[in-house]
């Protein structure tokens, strides 16, 4: 294959924003991208962000337009930073609810909800619970439409421990794991 | 087209492609993109297992968990951006103005003026409407989007009004961030 130049071209993607490095400015994380690029691929960094490269890129635009473009880029970055902050806050403020529900006089089930927010796959977690506690576990949708892991048996304490450990591993140890009891008394409802 | 697209909700099924069908696909691809012929065996090796993932209206063709190209109903095949990055010369391309980059990356279609203004470039020979083209940007080496021509390139140059290219997928959209298990 003569023209193998193409298949030999290793395309580098920025680790921070997953774009090709020349498009990092549109990803909203330009500062982080630049620092990453400087460390990983200093030659590319020079090519893209050196003095003359910047001058060349903006020579087509008039002065006002240049300023406008700069302002817009800054706005984008600020927006992205805010968004990331809000997400983090949301993560810290939401909690995992471990609910103990009565199935019959002697038997209970544990319903674990609010796991998705932290990037944990409920199905995988259910499987882990099932093998760990040697009991049945499944994922269902609860009344609010959120995913809930239902574990058979009264394993609330172990679940709480396990979940807090799991969150710690992920680095989210500020999160609360709340224990509640659900006692639906059907006979007393009219 | 991939603005809201994630693996969990939109994927309905995935099936392996029969080798006879796989052969047919390769031929169709070469028909659509003649320059692919020399590298087609690198992209889809003979022994490789092509997987077709079905969603509501789209079929995604993937190999080794990487989407190679997709198809909307029975329209022409559209290569994924990552494929175009690897084999840039095999696909026809157009260049857009720098100012249009921002809009394309948020999913907009490309208007004719973005293709005929100072920083942009259209190929000299006419590309008929319906051709799938890679969209490059002024001053950038890698493609930023893939789209389908709504008008012939000659018409775009002449009329210079209205939508020129319908953008199918761009950097950072659902298809770009898709992770297949």
Coordinates of C-alpha atoms in Angstrom, one line a residue:
Chain A
X1 CA 0.0 0.0 0.0
X2 CA 1.8 3.0 -1.3
X3 CA -0.1 5.9 0.3
X4 CA 0.2 4.5 3.8
X5 CA 0.9 7.9 5.2
X6 CA -2.7 8.2 6.4
X7 CA -2.9 4.9 8.2
X8 CA 0.4 5.7 9.9
X9 CA -0.9 9.0 11.3
X10 CA -1.5 8.5 15.0
X11 CA -4.2 10.9 15.9
X12 CA -3.7 12.4 19.3
X13 CA -6.7 13.3 21.3
X14 CA -6.6 15.6 24.3
X15 CA -7.1 13.6 27.5
X16 CA -9.0 16.4 29.2
X17 CA -11.7 17.1 26.6
X18 CA -11.4 14.2 24.2
X19 CA -11.1 16.5 21.2
X20 CA -8.1 16.8 18.9
X21 CA -5.8 19.3 20.6
X22 CA -6.5 22.0 18.0
X23 CA -10.2 22.1 19.1
X24 CA -9.5 22.3 22.8
X25 CA -10.5 26.0 22.8
X26 CA -14.1 25.0 22.0
X27 CA -14.3 22.4 24.8
X28 CA -14.6 24.9 27.7
X29 CA -11.6 23.5 29.6
X30 CA -8.8 25.3 27.7
X31 CA -6.6 25.9 30.7
X32 CA -6.5 22.3 31.8
X33 CA -6.1 21.2 28.2
X34 CA -3.1 23.5 27.7
X35 CA -1.4 22.3 30.9
X36 CA -2.0 18.7 29.8
X37 CA -0.7 19.3 26.3
X38 CA 2.4 21.0 27.5
X39 CA 3.3 18.0 29.6
X40 CA 2.3 15.2 27.2
X41 CA 3.1 16.7 23.8
X42 CA 5.3 19.7 24.1
X43 CA 5.9 19.9 20.4
X44 CA 2.2 20.1 19.6
X45 CA 1.9 22.7 22.4
X46 CA 4.4 24.9 20.7
X47 CA 2.8 24.4 17.4
X48 CA -0.6 25.4 18.6
X49 CA 0.0 28.0 21.3
X50 CA 3.3 29.6 20.4
X51 CA 3.3 33.3 19.7
X52 CA 3.2 33.1 15.9
X53 CA 0.6 30.4 15.8
X54 CA -1.8 32.5 17.7
X55 CA -1.0 35.5 15.6
X56 CA -1.6 33.5 12.4
X57 CA -4.9 32.3 13.7
X58 CA -6.3 35.7 14.4
X59 CA -4.8 37.6 11.6
X60 CA -7.9 37.1 9.5
X61 CA -10.1 38.9 12.1
X62 CA -10.2 42.6 12.8
X63 CA -9.3 43.8 16.2
X64 CA -12.9 44.1 17.5
X65 CA -13.7 40.6 16.4
X66 CA -10.5 39.3 18.1
X67 CA -11.7 40.8 21.4
X68 CA -15.2 39.5 20.9
X69 CA -13.8 36.0 20.3
X70 CA -11.7 36.2 23.4
X71 CA -14.6 37.4 25.5
X72 CA -16.8 34.6 24.2
X73 CA -14.1 32.0 25.0
X74 CA -13.8 33.3 28.5
X75 CA -17.6 33.2 28.9
X76 CA -17.7 29.6 27.8
X77 CA -14.9 28.7 30.2
X78 CA -16.7 30.3 33.1
X79 CA -19.9 28.5 32.2
X80 CA -18.1 25.2 32.1
X81 CA -16.4 25.8 35.4
X82 CA -19.7 26.7 37.0
X83 CA -21.4 23.7 35.6
X84 CA -18.6 21.4 36.9
X85 CA -18.9 23.1 40.3
X86 CA -22.7 22.7 40.4
X87 CA -22.4 19.0 39.5
X88 CA -19.9 18.4 42.3
X89 CA -22.1 20.2 44.8
X90 CA -25.1 18.2 43.7
X91 CA -23.1 15.0 44.1
X92 CA -22.1 16.0 47.6
X93 CA -25.6 17.0 48.7
X94 CA -27.5 14.0 47.3
X95 CA -27.5 11.0 49.5
X96 CA -28.0 7.3 49.2
X97 CA -31.2 6.1 50.9
X98 CA -31.3 2.6 52.4
X99 CA -34.8 1.8 53.2
X100 CA -36.1 -1.2 55.1
X101 CA -39.5 -2.4 53.9
X102 CA -41.6 -5.0 55.5
X103 CA -42.6 -7.9 53.2
X104 CA -44.5 -10.0 55.7
X105 CA -44.4 -10.3 59.5
X106 CA -41.0 -11.7 59.7
X107 CA -39.4 -10.8 56.4
X108 CA -38.0 -7.6 55.2
X109 CA -36.3 -6.2 52.1
X110 CA -33.8 -3.4 51.7
X111 CA -34.4 -0.9 49.0
X112 CA -31.3 1.2 48.0
X113 CA -32.0 4.3 46.0
X114 CA -30.0 7.2 44.8
X115 CA -26.9 5.4 43.6
X116 CA -27.0 6.5 40.0
X117 CA -26.0 10.1 40.7
X118 CA -22.6 8.8 41.7
X119 CA -21.9 7.0 38.5
X120 CA -22.5 3.6 40.0
X121 CA -24.2 1.1 37.7
X122 CA -27.2 -0.2 39.6
X123 CA -27.3 -3.5 37.8
X124 CA -23.7 -4.3 38.5
X125 CA -24.2 -3.2 42.1
X126 CA -27.3 -5.4 42.4
X127 CA -25.3 -8.4 41.2
X128 CA -22.5 -7.7 43.7
X129 CA -25.1 -7.5 46.5
X130 CA -26.7 -10.7 45.5
X131 CA -23.4 -12.6 45.6
X132 CA -22.2 -10.9 48.7
X133 CA -25.2 -11.5 50.8
X134 CA -26.2 -14.8 49.2
X135 CA -29.6 -13.5 48.5
X136 CA -31.7 -12.2 45.7
X137 CA -31.2 -8.6 44.5
X138 CA -32.7 -6.8 41.5
X139 CA -33.2 -3.4 40.1
X140 CA -36.7 -1.9 39.8
X141 CA -38.2 1.5 39.3
X142 CA -39.7 3.0 42.3
X143 CA -42.7 5.4 42.5
X144 CA -40.6 8.4 41.6
X145 CA -39.3 6.7 38.5
X146 CA -35.8 6.3 39.9
X147 CA -33.9 3.1 39.9
X148 CA -33.9 1.2 43.1
X149 CA -32.0 -1.9 44.1
X150 CA -34.2 -4.3 46.1
X151 CA -32.3 -6.8 48.3
X152 CA -34.1 -9.7 50.0
X153 CA -33.5 -10.0 53.7
X154 CA -32.7 -7.7 56.5
X155 CA -29.2 -6.7 55.4
X156 CA -29.4 -3.0 56.0
X157 CA -26.3 -2.7 58.2
X158 CA -24.1 -4.5 55.9
X159 CA -25.4 -2.6 52.9
X160 CA -24.8 0.7 54.6
X161 CA -21.2 -0.3 55.4
X162 CA -20.6 -1.6 51.9
X163 CA -22.0 1.5 50.2
X164 CA -20.0 3.9 52.3
X165 CA -16.9 2.0 51.6
X166 CA -17.7 2.0 47.9
X167 CA -18.2 5.8 47.9
X168 CA -15.0 6.3 49.9
X169 CA -13.1 4.4 47.2
X170 CA -14.5 6.7 44.6
X171 CA -13.5 9.7 46.6
X172 CA -17.0 10.8 47.6
X173 CA -16.8 10.1 51.3
X174 CA -18.7 13.3 52.3
X175 CA -21.9 11.7 51.1
X176 CA -24.5 10.5 53.6
X177 CA -26.0 7.1 53.6
X178 CA -29.5 7.5 55.1
X179 CA -31.4 4.7 56.8
X180 CA -35.1 4.8 56.8
X181 CA -37.9 2.4 57.6
X182 CA -41.0 2.0 55.4
X183 CA -44.1 0.7 57.2
X184 CA -47.0 0.6 54.8
X185 CA -50.1 -0.5 56.7
X186 CA -52.5 -1.5 54.0
X187 CA -55.3 -2.5 56.3
X188 CA -55.7 0.9 57.9
X189 CA -56.2 2.7 54.6
X190 CA -59.8 3.3 53.7
Chain B
X1 CA -28.4 13.9 14.9
X2 CA -26.6 12.6 18.0
X3 CA -27.5 15.4 20.3
X4 CA -29.2 13.2 22.8
X5 CA -27.8 9.8 22.5
X6 CA -26.5 7.5 25.1
X7 CA -25.9 3.8 25.2
X8 CA -28.4 2.8 27.8
X9 CA -31.5 4.4 26.4
X10 CA -31.2 4.5 22.7
X11 CA -29.7 1.2 21.8
X12 CA -32.2 -1.5 21.0
X13 CA -30.2 -4.4 19.9
X14 CA -26.8 -5.5 18.6
X15 CA -26.2 -8.4 16.3
X16 CA -23.1 -9.8 14.6
X17 CA -23.1 -9.3 10.9
X18 CA -23.0 -12.3 8.7
X19 CA -19.8 -12.6 6.6
X20 CA -21.8 -12.5 3.4
X21 CA -23.5 -9.3 4.5
X22 CA -20.1 -8.0 5.7
X23 CA -18.7 -8.5 2.2
X24 CA -21.6 -6.7 0.7
X25 CA -21.1 -3.8 3.0
X26 CA -17.5 -3.5 2.1
X27 CA -18.4 -3.4 -1.6
X28 CA -21.0 -0.7 -0.9
X29 CA -18.6 1.3 1.0
X30 CA -16.0 1.2 -1.7
X31 CA -18.7 2.2 -4.2
X32 CA -19.6 5.2 -2.1
X33 CA -16.0 6.2 -1.2
X34 CA -13.8 5.0 -4.0
X35 CA -10.6 6.1 -2.3
X36 CA -11.3 3.8 0.6
X37 CA -10.5 0.8 -1.5
X38 CA -6.8 0.7 -0.6
X39 CA -7.4 0.8 3.1
X40 CA -10.7 -1.0 3.4
X41 CA -9.0 -4.2 4.6
X42 CA -7.3 -2.3 7.4
X43 CA -10.6 -0.8 8.6
X44 CA -12.6 -4.0 8.2
X45 CA -10.2 -7.0 8.1
X46 CA -11.5 -10.2 6.5
X47 CA -11.5 -12.0 9.8
X48 CA -12.9 -9.2 11.8
X49 CA -16.3 -9.3 13.4
X50 CA -18.6 -6.5 12.4
X51 CA -21.4 -5.7 14.8
X52 CA -24.5 -3.8 13.8
X53 CA -26.2 -1.9 16.6
X54 CA -29.8 -0.9 16.0
X55 CA -31.6 2.1 17.4
X56 CA -34.9 3.7 16.4
X57 CA -33.9 4.9 13.0
X58 CA -30.1 4.3 12.8
X59 CA -27.9 1.3 12.3
X60 CA -24.4 1.7 13.7
X61 CA -21.7 -0.5 12.4
X62 CA -18.9 -1.2 14.9
X63 CA -15.8 -3.3 15.1
X64 CA -14.0 -4.0 18.4
X65 CA -16.3 -1.6 20.2
X66 CA -15.5 1.3 18.0
X67 CA -18.2 2.7 15.7
X68 CA -16.9 2.8 12.1
X69 CA -19.9 4.2 10.3
X70 CA -23.6 4.6 10.6
X71 CA -26.7 4.6 8.4
X72 CA -29.9 6.4 8.7
X73 CA -32.5 4.0 7.3
X74 CA -31.1 3.1 3.9
X75 CA -29.4 6.4 3.2
X76 CA -25.7 6.4 2.2
X77 CA -23.2 5.4 4.9
X78 CA -21.8 8.1 7.1
X79 CA -18.3 7.4 8.5
X80 CA -17.7 8.2 12.1
X81 CA -15.4 11.1 13.0
X82 CA -12.8 8.9 14.4
X83 CA -12.6 7.0 11.2
X84 CA -12.2 10.2 9.2
X85 CA -9.4 11.3 11.5
X86 CA -7.5 8.1 10.8
X87 CA -8.0 8.1 7.1
X88 CA -8.5 11.7 6.1
X89 CA -7.6 11.5 2.5
X90 CA -10.2 8.8 1.7
X91 CA -13.2 11.1 2.1
X92 CA -14.2 14.2 0.2
X93 CA -14.0 17.3 2.4
X94 CA -15.0 20.9 2.6
X95 CA -13.6 23.6 4.8
X96 CA -15.6 26.1 6.7
X97 CA -15.0 29.5 8.0
X98 CA -13.5 29.8 11.5
X99 CA -16.5 31.6 12.8
X100 CA -18.7 28.7 12.0
X101 CA -16.9 26.2 14.2
X102 CA -18.6 27.2 17.4
X103 CA -22.0 26.7 15.8
X104 CA -21.2 23.5 14.2
X105 CA -20.0 22.1 17.5
X106 CA -23.4 22.9 19.0
X107 CA -25.2 21.0 16.3
X108 CA -26.1 23.6 13.8
X109 CA -26.2 22.9 10.0
X110 CA -23.9 24.7 7.7
X111 CA -25.2 27.7 5.7
X112 CA -23.8 28.4 2.3
X113 CA -22.0 31.6 3.3
X114 CA -19.9 29.7 5.7
X115 CA -18.6 27.7 2.8
X116 CA -18.0 30.5 0.4
X117 CA -16.4 33.1 2.6
X118 CA -12.8 34.0 2.9
X119 CA -11.5 31.3 5.2
X120 CA -13.6 28.5 3.7
X121 CA -12.8 26.2 0.8
X122 CA -14.9 24.1 -1.5
X123 CA -13.5 21.5 -3.8
X124 CA -13.0 22.5 -7.4
X125 CA -14.9 19.7 -9.0
X126 CA -18.6 19.5 -8.3
X127 CA -19.8 17.2 -5.6
X128 CA -23.4 16.3 -6.1
X129 CA -26.1 16.8 -3.5
X130 CA -26.3 13.9 -1.1
X131 CA -22.6 13.3 -1.0
X132 CA -21.2 12.6 2.5
X133 CA -18.3 14.9 3.2
X134 CA -15.9 15.5 6.0
X135 CA -16.0 19.0 7.4
X136 CA -12.7 20.7 8.1
X137 CA -12.2 24.1 9.6
X138 CA -10.0 27.0 8.6
X139 CA -6.7 26.6 10.1
X140 CA -7.3 23.1 11.5
X141 CA -5.9 19.8 10.3
X142 CA -8.5 17.4 11.6
X143 CA -12.1 17.1 10.7
X144 CA -14.6 18.5 13.1
X145 CA -17.8 17.1 11.7
X146 CA -19.4 14.9 9.0
X147 CA -22.3 16.0 7.0
X148 CA -24.3 15.4 3.9
X149 CA -24.5 17.9 1.0
X150 CA -27.9 19.4 0.6
X151 CA -26.9 21.3 -2.6
X152 CA -24.3 20.6 -5.2
X153 CA -21.0 22.4 -4.4
X154 CA -21.4 24.3 -7.7
X155 CA -24.9 25.4 -6.6
X156 CA -23.5 26.4 -3.2
X157 CA -21.0 28.6 -4.9
X158 CA -23.6 30.1 -7.2
X159 CA -26.6 30.6 -5.0
X160 CA -24.9 31.1 -1.6
X161 CA -28.0 31.1 0.4
X162 CA -29.7 28.6 2.7
X163 CA -28.5 25.4 4.2
X164 CA -25.6 23.9 2.4
X165 CA -24.7 20.9 4.5
X166 CA -26.7 18.9 7.0
X167 CA -24.4 18.0 9.8
X168 CA -24.8 14.4 10.9
X169 CA -22.2 14.1 13.7
X170 CA -19.7 16.5 15.2
X171 CA -16.9 16.5 17.8
X172 CA -18.3 16.0 21.3
X173 CA -21.8 14.8 20.4
X174 CA -23.5 11.6 21.5
X175 CA -21.7 9.4 19.0
X176 CA -18.3 10.8 19.8
X177 CA -18.7 10.1 23.5
X178 CA -20.5 6.8 23.0
X179 CA -19.0 3.9 24.9
X180 CA -20.0 0.5 23.9
X181 CA -19.7 -2.3 26.3

